[in-house]
Coordinates of C-alpha atoms in Angstrom, one line a residue:
M49 CA -6.5 -30.1 22.2
A50 CA -7.3 -32.3 19.2
T51 CA -6.1 -31.0 15.7
K52 CA -8.6 -29.3 13.4
E53 CA -8.8 -32.5 11.3
D54 CA -9.5 -34.6 14.1
I55 CA -12.6 -32.4 15.2
Y56 CA -13.8 -32.3 11.7
T57 CA -13.6 -36.1 11.3
K58 CA -15.4 -36.7 14.8
V59 CA -18.1 -33.9 14.8
T60 CA -18.8 -32.0 11.4
P61 CA -19.9 -34.6 9.2
R62 CA -22.5 -36.1 11.5
R63 CA -24.1 -32.7 12.2
Q64 CA -24.0 -31.8 8.7
R65 CA -25.9 -34.8 7.8
Q66 CA -28.7 -33.9 10.3
N67 CA -28.8 -30.2 9.2
R68 CA -29.1 -28.5 5.9
P69 CA -26.3 -26.0 5.5
G70 CA -27.3 -22.6 7.0
T71 CA -30.0 -24.0 9.2
V72 CA -27.6 -24.9 12.4
K73 CA -29.0 -23.2 15.3
H74 CA -26.6 -21.6 17.6
G75 CA -27.5 -23.7 20.6
S76 CA -26.3 -27.0 19.2
S77 CA -23.2 -25.4 17.6
L78 CA -22.3 -23.6 20.7
D79 CA -22.6 -26.8 23.0
V80 CA -20.2 -28.5 20.5
L81 CA -17.8 -25.7 20.6
L82 CA -18.0 -25.6 24.3
S83 CA -17.3 -29.2 24.6
M84 CA -14.2 -28.9 22.3
G85 CA -12.8 -26.6 25.1
F86 CA -13.4 -23.3 23.7
P87 CA -14.3 -20.3 26.1
K88 CA -18.0 -19.3 25.6
T89 CA -17.1 -15.9 24.7
R90 CA -14.9 -17.0 21.9
A91 CA -17.3 -19.5 20.6
L92 CA -20.2 -17.1 20.6
K93 CA -18.0 -14.6 18.7
A94 CA -17.0 -17.3 16.3
L95 CA -20.7 -18.2 15.5
V96 CA -21.7 -14.6 15.1
S97 CA -18.8 -13.6 13.1
T98 CA -19.6 -16.3 10.5
G99 CA -23.3 -15.5 10.4
G100 CA -24.2 -18.9 12.3
R101 CA -23.8 -21.0 9.0
N102 CA -22.3 -24.0 10.5
L103 CA -19.9 -25.5 12.8
Q104 CA -17.0 -25.9 10.4
A105 CA -17.1 -22.1 9.6
A106 CA -16.9 -21.3 13.2
C107 CA -14.1 -23.7 13.9
D108 CA -12.2 -22.4 11.0
W109 CA -12.6 -18.7 12.2
L110 CA -11.4 -19.6 15.7
F111 CA -8.2 -21.4 14.3
S112 CA -7.4 -18.4 12.0
H113 CA -8.0 -16.0 14.9
V114 CA -5.9 -17.8 17.5
D115 CA -3.4 -15.0 17.7
D116 CA -5.9 -12.0 17.5
P117 CA -5.2 -9.7 20.4
F118 CA -9.0 -8.8 20.4
L119 CA -10.2 -12.5 20.3
D120 CA -11.4 -12.2 23.8
D121 CA -12.8 -8.7 23.7
P122 CA -16.6 -8.5 24.5
L123 CA -17.2 -5.7 22.1
P124 CA -20.5 -6.2 20.4
R125 CA -21.1 -6.0 16.6
E126 CA -23.1 -3.4 14.9
Y127 CA -26.2 -4.5 12.9
V128 CA -28.6 -2.9 10.3
L129 CA -31.9 -3.9 8.9
Y130 CA -32.6 -3.4 5.2
L131 CA -35.2 -4.0 2.6
R132 CA -33.5 -5.7 -0.4
P133 CA -35.3 -6.3 -3.7
S134 CA -35.6 -9.6 -5.3
G135 CA -36.9 -10.9 -8.5
P136 CA -37.5 -8.7 -11.8
L137 CA -36.8 -5.4 -9.9
L138 CA -33.4 -6.7 -8.8
H139 CA -32.5 -7.7 -12.3
Q140 CA -33.4 -4.1 -13.3
L141 CA -31.4 -2.4 -10.7
S142 CA -28.3 -5.0 -11.5
T143 CA -28.6 -4.0 -15.1
F144 CA -28.5 -0.1 -14.0
W145 CA -25.6 -1.0 -11.7
Q146 CA -23.5 -2.4 -14.5
Q147 CA -24.3 0.2 -17.1
S148 CA -23.7 3.0 -14.6
R149 CA -20.3 1.7 -13.7
V150 CA -19.2 0.9 -17.2
T151 CA -20.4 4.2 -18.5
C152 CA -19.5 6.7 -15.8
G153 CA -17.1 4.6 -13.4
K154 CA -17.8 3.8 -9.9
N155 CA -19.6 6.0 -7.6
K156 CA -20.4 5.8 -3.8
A157 CA -23.8 4.0 -4.5
H158 CA -21.7 0.9 -5.6
N159 CA -20.2 0.5 -2.1
I160 CA -23.5 -1.1 -0.9
F161 CA -25.9 -3.2 -3.0
P162 CA -29.5 -1.9 -3.8
H163 CA -31.5 -1.5 -0.6
I164 CA -33.8 0.7 1.4
T165 CA -32.5 1.5 4.8
L166 CA -35.2 0.7 7.8
C167 CA -32.9 1.6 10.8
Q168 CA -29.6 3.0 12.0
F169 CA -26.8 0.7 12.9
F170 CA -27.2 -0.6 16.5
M171 CA -25.3 -2.9 18.8
C172 CA -26.1 -6.5 20.0
E173 CA -24.4 -8.7 22.1
D174 CA -23.2 -12.0 20.6
S175 CA -25.2 -14.1 23.3
K176 CA -28.4 -12.4 22.1
V177 CA -28.0 -12.5 18.1
E178 CA -30.0 -15.6 17.9
A179 CA -32.8 -13.8 19.7
L180 CA -32.3 -10.8 17.4
N181 CA -32.7 -13.1 14.4
E182 CA -36.1 -14.5 16.1
A183 CA -37.3 -10.9 16.5
L184 CA -36.9 -10.4 12.8
Q185 CA -38.5 -13.6 11.9
T186 CA -41.5 -13.0 14.3
T187 CA -42.1 -9.4 13.0
V188 CA -42.1 -10.3 9.3
G189 CA -44.4 -13.1 10.0
S190 CA -46.9 -10.9 11.5
W191 CA -46.6 -8.5 8.6
R192 CA -47.4 -10.9 6.0
G193 CA -50.3 -9.9 4.0
R194 CA -50.0 -6.2 5.6
F195 CA -46.9 -5.2 3.9
P196 CA -47.4 -3.0 0.9
N197 CA -47.0 -4.7 -2.3
P198 CA -45.8 -3.3 -4.8
L199 CA -44.0 -0.3 -3.5
P200 CA -44.6 2.8 -5.4
L201 CA -41.2 4.3 -6.1
E202 CA -40.6 7.7 -7.9
L203 CA -37.3 8.6 -9.6
Y204 CA -35.7 11.8 -8.0
T205 CA -32.4 13.5 -9.4
S206 CA -30.1 16.2 -8.3
S207 CA -26.7 17.5 -9.2
N208 CA -25.1 14.8 -6.9
F209 CA -27.7 12.3 -6.0
I210 CA -30.3 9.9 -8.0
G211 CA -32.5 7.5 -6.1
L212 CA -35.9 6.0 -6.2
F213 CA -38.2 7.2 -3.3
V214 CA -41.1 5.5 -1.8
E215 CA -44.4 7.1 -1.9
E216 CA -44.9 9.2 1.5
Q217 CA -48.1 7.2 2.7
V218 CA -46.6 3.9 2.0
A219 CA -43.4 4.9 3.4
E220 CA -45.1 5.6 6.8
V221 CA -46.6 2.0 6.7
I222 CA -43.0 0.6 6.2
K223 CA -41.9 2.7 8.9
N224 CA -44.5 1.2 11.3
F225 CA -43.0 -2.3 10.5
A226 CA -39.5 -1.0 11.4
A227 CA -41.0 0.4 14.5
E228 CA -42.6 -3.0 15.5
F229 CA -39.4 -4.7 14.8
A230 CA -37.6 -2.3 17.1
A231 CA -39.9 -3.1 20.0
V232 CA -39.8 -6.9 19.6
A233 CA -36.1 -6.7 19.4
A234 CA -36.0 -4.8 22.5
A235 CA -38.1 -7.3 24.3
K236 CA -36.4 -10.4 23.0
A237 CA -32.8 -9.3 22.6
D238 CA -32.5 -6.2 24.8
V239 CA -31.3 -3.9 22.0
H240 CA -32.1 -0.3 21.2
V241 CA -33.1 0.0 17.4
E242 CA -33.4 3.4 16.1
P243 CA -35.8 3.4 13.1
H244 CA -34.9 5.4 9.9
K245 CA -36.5 8.8 10.2
K246 CA -35.4 10.0 6.7
Q247 CA -37.3 9.6 3.4
L248 CA -37.3 5.8 2.5
H249 CA -35.5 5.4 -0.8
V250 CA -33.2 3.1 -2.9
T251 CA -30.0 4.9 -4.0
L252 CA -29.0 4.6 -7.4
A253 CA -26.0 7.0 -7.6
Y254 CA -24.3 9.7 -5.5
H255 CA -21.1 11.4 -5.1
F256 CA -20.6 11.3 -9.0
Q257 CA -18.8 13.8 -11.3
T258 CA -21.1 16.5 -12.3
N259 CA -20.6 15.8 -16.0
H260 CA -21.9 12.3 -15.6
L261 CA -25.4 13.5 -14.4
A262 CA -27.0 13.5 -17.6
A263 CA -25.7 10.0 -18.5
L264 CA -26.7 8.5 -15.1
E265 CA -30.1 10.1 -15.3
K266 CA -30.9 8.6 -18.7
L267 CA -29.8 5.2 -17.4
A268 CA -32.1 5.5 -14.3
K269 CA -34.9 6.5 -16.4
G270 CA -34.5 3.1 -18.1
V271 CA -35.3 1.2 -14.6
D272 CA -38.8 -0.1 -14.8
V273 CA -40.1 0.2 -11.2
S274 CA -43.3 -1.5 -12.1
V275 CA -41.9 -5.0 -12.5
G276 CA -42.7 -7.5 -9.8
C277 CA -40.6 -7.6 -6.6
D278 CA -40.7 -9.5 -3.3
W279 CA -39.0 -7.1 -0.9
L280 CA -36.9 -9.2 1.7
A281 CA -36.1 -8.0 5.2
V282 CA -32.4 -8.6 5.7
L283 CA -30.1 -8.4 8.6
F284 CA -26.4 -7.5 8.4
S285 CA -23.4 -7.0 11.0
R286 CA -20.1 -5.4 10.7
D287 CA -17.2 -5.1 13.2
I288 CA -17.9 -1.8 15.1
R289 CA -13.8 -1.2 15.4
F290 CA -13.6 -0.8 11.8
A291 CA -16.9 1.2 10.9
N292 CA -14.8 4.3 9.8
H293 CA -12.1 2.4 8.3
E294 CA -11.3 2.1 4.7
T295 CA -11.7 -1.5 3.3
L296 CA -9.0 -3.0 1.2
K297 CA -8.8 -6.4 -0.6
V298 CA -5.6 -8.3 -0.9
M299 CA -4.7 -8.9 -4.4
Y300 CA -1.2 -10.6 -4.1
P301 CA 0.5 -12.8 -1.4
Y302 CA 3.2 -11.1 0.9
M303 CA 5.4 -12.8 3.4
P304 CA 6.5 -10.6 6.3
Q305 CA 10.2 -9.7 6.2
N306 CA 10.1 -8.1 9.7
E307 CA 8.1 -8.6 12.8
D308 CA 6.0 -5.3 12.2
E309 CA 4.8 -6.5 8.8
L310 CA 1.6 -8.2 8.1
E311 CA 1.3 -11.5 6.1
L312 CA -1.0 -11.0 3.0
V313 CA -3.3 -13.8 1.6
P314 CA -4.9 -13.1 -1.6
G315 CA -8.9 -12.7 -1.0
D316 CA -8.3 -11.5 2.7
F317 CA -9.6 -8.1 3.6
I318 CA -7.6 -5.3 5.3
F319 CA -9.1 -2.5 7.5
M320 CA -7.2 0.6 7.2
S321 CA -7.7 3.8 9.5
P322 CA -6.0 7.1 8.1
V323 CA -5.2 7.9 11.8
E324 CA -2.8 5.0 11.9
Q325 CA -0.9 5.9 8.9
G326 CA 1.7 8.1 10.7
S327 CA 3.8 4.9 11.4
A328 CA 3.9 4.0 7.8
S329 CA 6.4 5.5 5.0
E330 CA 5.5 5.8 1.3
G331 CA 4.7 2.5 -0.2
W332 CA 3.4 1.2 3.0
V333 CA 0.1 1.2 4.9
Y334 CA -0.9 0.0 8.4
G335 CA -3.8 -2.3 8.7
T336 CA -5.8 -5.1 10.3
S337 CA -6.5 -8.4 8.6
L338 CA -10.2 -9.6 8.6
G339 CA -9.1 -13.1 8.3
T340 CA -6.7 -13.2 11.4
G341 CA -7.4 -10.0 13.3
L342 CA -3.7 -9.2 13.3
S343 CA -2.2 -5.7 12.5
G344 CA 0.9 -4.6 10.9
L345 CA 2.6 -2.8 7.9
L346 CA 2.0 -3.9 4.5
P347 CA 3.1 -2.8 1.0
E348 CA 0.3 -0.7 -0.5
N349 CA 0.7 -2.0 -4.1
Y350 CA -0.5 -5.6 -3.0
V351 CA -4.1 -4.5 -2.0
G352 CA -6.8 -2.6 -3.9
R353 CA -10.0 -0.7 -2.9
A354 CA -12.9 -2.9 -1.7
D355 CA -16.7 -1.9 -1.2
E356 CA -17.7 -1.0 2.1
C357 CA -20.2 -3.9 2.5
D358 CA -17.7 -6.6 1.4
T359 CA -16.7 -7.5 5.0
W360 CA -20.3 -7.5 6.4
V361 CA -21.8 -10.4 7.8
F362 CA -25.2 -11.6 6.5
H363 CA -27.4 -13.2 9.3
G364 CA -30.9 -13.8 7.7
S365 CA -33.2 -12.9 4.9
H366 CA -37.1 -13.2 5.2
S367 CA -39.8 -12.8 2.6
F368 CA -43.0 -10.9 3.2
L369 CA -44.9 -12.8 0.3
N370 CA -43.7 -16.3 0.9
P371 CA -44.5 -17.7 4.3
T372 CA -42.6 -21.0 3.6
S373 CA -39.3 -19.2 2.7
H374 CA -36.6 -20.0 5.4
S375 CA -34.2 -17.7 6.8
I376 CA -31.0 -17.7 4.6
V377 CA -28.1 -17.8 7.1
G378 CA -24.8 -16.9 5.6
G379 CA -21.5 -15.5 6.2
A380 CA -19.7 -12.4 4.8
V381 CA -21.1 -10.3 2.1
G382 CA -17.9 -10.6 0.2
G383 CA -15.5 -12.0 2.7
L384 CA -13.3 -14.9 3.3
L385 CA -15.9 -17.2 4.5
F386 CA -17.2 -20.3 2.8
D387 CA -20.4 -21.9 1.8
G388 CA -23.2 -19.5 2.3
Q389 CA -21.2 -16.5 1.6
L390 CA -22.8 -13.8 -0.7
D391 CA -19.5 -12.8 -2.2
G392 CA -21.0 -9.4 -3.2
R393 CA -24.0 -11.1 -4.6
F394 CA -27.8 -10.2 -4.3
L395 CA -29.4 -13.4 -3.3
D396 CA -33.2 -13.7 -4.2
D397 CA -35.6 -15.6 -1.9
T398 CA -34.8 -18.8 -3.9
G399 CA -31.2 -18.7 -3.0
D400 CA -30.2 -17.8 -6.6
S401 CA -27.6 -15.0 -7.2
S402 CA -26.4 -12.7 -9.6
S403 CA -22.7 -11.7 -9.1
L404 CA -22.2 -8.1 -8.5
N405 CA -18.6 -8.7 -10.3
A406 CA -20.7 -9.7 -13.3
M407 CA -23.0 -7.0 -12.9
C408 CA -20.1 -4.3 -12.5
P409 CA -17.0 -5.5 -14.4
P410 CA -14.0 -3.3 -14.3
V411 CA -14.0 -0.6 -17.0
Q412 CA -11.8 -1.9 -19.8
M413 CA -8.7 0.3 -20.7
Q414 CA -8.8 1.6 -24.4
R415 CA -5.8 1.0 -26.1
P416 CA -4.3 4.3 -27.1
S417 CA -3.4 4.9 -30.7
V418 CA 0.4 5.0 -31.1
Q419 CA -0.1 6.9 -34.2
S420 CA -1.9 9.7 -32.6
C421 CA -0.3 13.0 -32.9
L422 CA 1.0 14.6 -29.4
P423 CA 0.1 18.3 -28.9
K424 CA 2.8 20.9 -29.3
R425 CA 3.2 21.1 -25.7
S426 CA 2.9 18.1 -23.3
L427 CA 3.3 17.2 -19.9
F428 CA 4.1 13.7 -18.6
V429 CA 4.1 12.9 -15.0
C430 CA 5.4 9.4 -13.8
R431 CA 5.8 7.6 -10.6
H432 CA 9.1 5.9 -9.9
G433 CA 9.6 2.2 -10.1
E434 CA 9.5 -0.8 -7.7
R435 CA 11.4 0.3 -4.4
M436 CA 13.7 -1.9 -2.5
D437 CA 12.2 -1.4 0.9
V438 CA 8.6 -2.5 -0.3
V439 CA 9.9 -5.7 -1.8
F440 CA 12.5 -6.7 0.9
G441 CA 11.0 -5.1 4.0
K442 CA 11.7 -1.8 5.9
H443 CA 14.9 -3.5 7.4
W444 CA 16.2 -4.3 3.8
I445 CA 19.6 -2.8 4.6
T446 CA 20.3 -5.7 6.9
Q447 CA 20.2 -8.2 4.2
C448 CA 22.6 -6.6 1.8
F449 CA 25.1 -4.5 3.9
D450 CA 27.9 -6.0 6.2
P451 CA 28.9 -4.5 9.5
K452 CA 31.4 -2.3 7.6
G453 CA 28.7 -0.9 5.3
R454 CA 29.9 -2.9 2.3
Y455 CA 27.0 -3.5 -0.1
F456 CA 26.6 -7.2 -1.3
R457 CA 23.6 -8.6 -3.5
S458 CA 21.5 -11.2 -1.7
N459 CA 18.8 -11.6 -4.2
L460 CA 18.7 -11.2 -8.0
N461 CA 16.1 -8.4 -7.6
M462 CA 18.8 -6.3 -5.8
L463 CA 20.9 -3.9 -7.9
P464 CA 24.4 -5.1 -8.7
T465 CA 25.8 -1.9 -7.1
L466 CA 24.6 1.2 -5.2
P467 CA 26.0 4.5 -5.3
A468 CA 28.3 5.5 -2.3
R469 CA 26.8 7.9 0.2
T470 CA 29.0 10.6 2.0
G471 CA 26.8 10.2 5.1
G472 CA 27.0 6.3 5.2
F473 CA 24.8 3.5 4.1
R474 CA 22.5 4.4 6.9
D475 CA 21.2 7.2 4.7
Y476 CA 19.5 4.5 2.4
D477 CA 16.9 4.0 5.4
K478 CA 15.0 7.2 4.0
D479 CA 16.3 7.1 0.4
C480 CA 16.0 3.7 -0.9
P481 CA 17.0 2.7 -4.4
I482 CA 14.8 0.9 -6.9
T483 CA 14.9 -2.8 -7.6
V484 CA 16.3 -4.4 -10.7
F485 CA 12.6 -5.2 -11.8
G486 CA 12.1 -1.3 -11.0
S487 CA 14.9 -0.4 -13.5
T488 CA 13.2 -3.0 -16.1
Q489 CA 9.6 -1.3 -15.6
A490 CA 11.2 2.1 -16.4
R491 CA 13.1 0.8 -19.4
L492 CA 9.9 -0.7 -20.6
V493 CA 8.2 2.8 -20.3
G494 CA 11.2 4.5 -22.1
E495 CA 10.9 1.9 -24.8
A496 CA 7.1 2.3 -25.3
L497 CA 7.7 6.1 -25.5
L498 CA 10.3 5.4 -28.2
D499 CA 7.9 3.3 -30.2
S500 CA 5.2 5.8 -30.1
H501 CA 7.8 8.3 -31.5
T502 CA 7.7 10.4 -28.5
T503 CA 10.8 12.7 -27.9
I504 CA 11.4 14.1 -24.4
N505 CA 13.0 17.6 -24.4
F506 CA 13.3 17.9 -20.5
V507 CA 13.3 15.6 -17.5
Y508 CA 12.8 17.0 -14.0
C509 CA 12.8 14.6 -11.1
S510 CA 12.4 14.4 -7.2
P511 CA 15.6 14.2 -5.4
S512 CA 14.8 10.7 -4.1
L513 CA 17.2 8.2 -5.5
R514 CA 14.5 6.0 -6.7
C515 CA 13.1 8.7 -8.8
V516 CA 16.6 9.6 -10.4
Q517 CA 17.2 5.9 -11.2
T518 CA 13.7 5.7 -12.8
A519 CA 14.4 8.6 -14.8
H520 CA 17.8 7.5 -15.8
N521 CA 16.1 4.0 -16.9
I522 CA 13.4 5.7 -18.8
L523 CA 16.0 7.6 -20.8
R524 CA 17.9 4.4 -21.5
G525 CA 14.6 3.0 -23.0
L526 CA 14.2 6.0 -25.2
Q527 CA 17.7 5.9 -26.3
Q528 CA 18.3 9.4 -25.0
E529 CA 20.7 8.4 -22.2
G530 CA 23.4 11.0 -22.1
K531 CA 21.6 13.3 -24.7
T532 CA 19.0 14.5 -22.2
K533 CA 20.1 15.3 -18.6
I534 CA 18.0 14.8 -15.6
R535 CA 17.1 18.0 -13.6
V536 CA 16.9 17.2 -9.9
E537 CA 14.3 19.4 -8.6
P538 CA 13.6 19.2 -4.5
G539 CA 10.5 21.0 -5.0
L540 CA 9.0 17.8 -6.5
F541 CA 9.6 15.7 -3.4
E542 CA 6.6 14.1 -1.9
W543 CA 4.4 15.4 0.9
T544 CA 7.1 15.7 3.8
K545 CA 4.3 14.6 6.3
W546 CA 5.0 11.2 4.9
V547 CA 8.6 11.1 5.8
S548 CA 9.3 9.2 9.2
G549 CA 11.4 10.9 11.9
T550 CA 12.2 14.5 12.4
S551 CA 14.5 15.3 9.6
L552 CA 14.3 15.1 5.6
P553 CA 16.2 12.3 3.9
A554 CA 19.9 13.1 3.2
W555 CA 19.8 12.9 -0.6
I556 CA 22.8 12.2 -3.0
S557 CA 24.0 15.4 -4.4
P558 CA 23.7 15.9 -8.4
T559 CA 27.5 15.7 -8.5
D560 CA 27.6 12.3 -6.8
L561 CA 24.6 11.1 -8.6
A562 CA 26.7 12.0 -11.9
A563 CA 29.8 10.3 -10.5
A564 CA 27.6 7.1 -10.3
S565 CA 26.9 7.3 -14.0
L566 CA 23.5 8.6 -13.7
S567 CA 22.4 11.1 -16.3
V568 CA 22.1 14.1 -14.1
D569 CA 22.4 17.9 -15.1
T570 CA 24.9 19.1 -12.4
A571 CA 24.7 22.8 -13.5
Y572 CA 20.8 22.9 -13.0
R573 CA 19.7 25.3 -10.2
P574 CA 16.4 24.1 -8.8
H575 CA 13.3 26.4 -8.4
I576 CA 13.0 25.1 -4.7
P577 CA 16.1 24.3 -3.1
V578 CA 16.3 21.7 -0.3
S579 CA 16.7 24.5 2.2
K580 CA 13.0 25.5 1.5
L581 CA 11.6 22.2 2.4
T582 CA 10.2 21.8 5.9
V583 CA 9.5 18.5 8.0
S584 CA 5.7 17.7 8.4
E585 CA 4.5 20.5 6.1
S586 CA 0.7 21.0 5.9
Y587 CA -1.2 19.6 2.9
D588 CA -1.9 23.0 1.7
T589 CA 1.9 23.8 1.8
Y590 CA 2.5 20.7 -0.1
I591 CA -0.2 21.1 -2.9
S592 CA 0.9 24.9 -3.3
R593 CA 4.6 23.7 -3.7
S594 CA 3.8 21.2 -6.4
F595 CA 1.5 23.7 -8.3
Q596 CA 4.3 26.3 -8.0
V597 CA 7.2 24.3 -9.2
T598 CA 5.1 22.7 -12.1
K599 CA 4.2 26.2 -13.5
E600 CA 7.8 27.4 -13.1
I601 CA 9.1 24.3 -14.8
L602 CA 6.6 24.6 -17.6
S603 CA 7.4 28.3 -18.0
D604 CA 11.1 27.8 -18.3
C605 CA 10.8 25.3 -21.0
K606 CA 8.0 27.1 -23.0
T607 CA 10.0 28.1 -25.9
L608 CA 12.7 25.6 -25.6
G609 CA 10.9 22.3 -26.1
N610 CA 7.4 20.6 -26.6
T611 CA 7.5 17.7 -24.1
V612 CA 8.4 17.7 -20.3
L613 CA 8.5 14.6 -18.3
I614 CA 8.3 14.8 -14.4
V615 CA 9.4 11.5 -12.7
A616 CA 8.4 11.8 -9.0
H617 CA 6.1 10.1 -6.6
A618 CA 2.6 8.5 -6.8
S619 CA 1.2 11.8 -5.1
S620 CA 2.7 13.8 -7.9
L621 CA 0.4 12.6 -10.7
E622 CA -2.6 14.4 -8.8
A623 CA -0.5 17.2 -7.2
C624 CA 1.2 18.4 -10.2
T625 CA -1.7 18.2 -12.7
R626 CA -4.8 19.2 -10.9
Q627 CA -4.5 22.9 -10.4
M628 CA -2.9 23.0 -14.0
Q629 CA -6.3 22.1 -15.2
G630 CA -7.9 25.1 -13.4
L631 CA -9.3 22.7 -10.7
S632 CA -9.4 23.4 -7.0
P633 CA -7.4 21.0 -4.9
Q634 CA -9.1 18.0 -3.4
N635 CA -9.4 17.7 0.2
S636 CA -6.6 15.8 2.0
K637 CA -8.7 12.6 2.4
D638 CA -9.8 12.3 -1.2
F639 CA -6.3 13.0 -2.3
V640 CA -4.8 10.1 -0.3
Q641 CA -7.6 7.8 -1.8
V642 CA -6.5 9.0 -5.4
V643 CA -2.6 8.4 -4.6
R644 CA -3.2 5.0 -3.1
K645 CA -4.4 4.0 -6.6
I646 CA -1.3 5.0 -8.4
P647 CA 1.0 1.9 -9.1
Y648 CA 4.9 1.7 -9.9
L649 CA 5.4 3.7 -13.2
G650 CA 1.9 5.0 -13.0
F651 CA 1.8 7.5 -16.0
C652 CA -0.4 10.6 -17.0
A653 CA -0.3 13.0 -19.8
A654 CA -1.6 16.4 -20.2
E655 CA -1.7 19.1 -22.9
E656 CA -2.1 22.9 -23.1
I657 CA -5.2 24.1 -24.4
G658 CA -3.8 26.6 -27.1
E659 CA -1.6 29.0 -25.2
T660 CA -3.9 29.7 -22.4
G661 CA -1.8 28.3 -19.7
V662 CA -4.7 25.9 -18.9
W663 CA -4.1 22.2 -19.3
Q664 CA -6.2 19.2 -19.7
L665 CA -5.6 15.3 -19.1
V666 CA -5.3 13.3 -22.3
D667 CA -4.6 9.6 -23.1
P668 CA -0.9 8.9 -22.8
P669 CA 0.8 7.8 -25.9
I670 CA 1.8 4.4 -24.4
L671 CA -0.1 1.6 -22.9
P672 CA -0.3 0.9 -19.1
L673 CA 2.1 -1.3 -17.2
T674 CA 0.6 -3.9 -15.2
H675 CA 2.5 -6.6 -13.2
G676 CA 2.4 -8.7 -10.2
P677 CA 4.6 -9.5 -7.1
N678 CA 7.0 -12.6 -7.0
H679 CA 7.3 -13.9 -3.4
S680 CA 10.6 -15.1 -1.9
F681 CA 11.7 -18.6 -2.7
N682 CA 14.0 -20.6 -0.6
W683 CA 14.7 -24.0 -2.3
R684 CA 16.0 -25.6 1.0
E685 CA 12.9 -24.8 3.0
T686 CA 10.6 -25.9 0.3
L687 CA 12.1 -28.7 -1.4
Q688 CA 14.6 -30.3 1.0
Q689 CA 12.3 -31.4 3.5
D690 CA 12.6 -34.6 5.8

């Protein structure tokens, strides 16, 4: 088969001269792909997965998915029909989107652009998507002059929802349009479309914190619904296999160290199912790449949360007012695709756009004042530093232990020495150390605490080696190494459900940790000994254990010192503080979402309200620590080439 470059040279330029981008018909593109030797099912899937933009996009998709195990799967995509505002009303909604996100943070409404839902998601075979687009164009054409304009919208608010509802009589007219589209689509594309039966509305905010209601309602009242708007009928699709998955966006590149790991390319999206996470250990998740279709393990701190619609494919947009407007055909709403992509933008009928990223910039962290006085009783909870198995892969041991179990350093980011283990070096499989950079991260946090004039009276940490090493280096930065001893508390270990295998890690004893020059208190007797921990404990048991041990730690230290530092896991920042605030535990799904956002050395602070035993989260006395990964570099492979 010819190379990709040969194909583009012979085919793409000629066809792109004949057709404006976004107007290539599936028929002509399909014929070319078939003449290139691609099977029809693959060619159709490529055209549909790229929104039918152009031949080059389809070719790129096929080449990137050459190893996709589901490439020949005939499973259809899911489609949905929305009404999307354009013009002045869109700008009003864009302003609300931006202000609400800055003022109150992201809520569930931000996951999808402003819209009115006209039908439920429905399936359509790849071979009939062009007919489905024609059905929409035909229906919109027959409704020009009949579609209600303007749409009367009325603001509605409740304790957890804010939206603009279409007046009931007008809503019935719009539902008639949706029903007619369903009938035409059934005749032309042989699909079953279920029109939306609920009240038609534009969601402004939902699933937000109760204390944000007043601010959001005030912003919503500022939306002028009387301004002009051309409502566009838009068609989107999504991969049905990942409809209930969490969507993550790749922030940093990662090259696999082992066969079961996934290569990460910045800008790609990852689909992650909670059901598949049993095969992943702390610091790793299991996901499938949008860009390649491949699945595998990946380090969780290399990806970030994305919006639900970021990977949807845009298939067409039709105006009810402008009969000369053509169907805008494009690719993913916010995905990897090229020209024609929306990239999280709200296109109007002229093709102009306003970026969702511009509308909703990330909330800026406020610099805490280092001069602020800490309360009399403070609790700090901190995640451990960068761990060895995330940087060098699950099987990192094979890179730095010889057959006799002797450790050697094969990378500058590996510690010069590691503590000896009575059970042998294989115990590192479940109890890995931090990296050199992890030590540096921890020391930076300690130095920042020192600069803020913070003194730590007590340090408690999980028995995991990475946590002990992190606590030790924080104390080094604080210049309290040797002065303040680390109390190793098994009750602070992470949720044991996340431990792979049928047994807990064989942790290094406090005596052996002290012998390895770590500042550990060998006389400390834990509140929850190792013998009380069970494998695969329930979520409720883990939350209860974390709450119990935190209360007992604070009770022990009440009359002896002002400030307690807990160094443990990402989950500890939530599990050790939420109930201390008098709040009920979150459900396990929401808990996991919070945990995934906690980076290495993620740090939170709480203070007691008077002497009530109730605590509240406050600004930490230090700045946040942000950093990026540094991929492996081999000068021979990169520079010494023939």
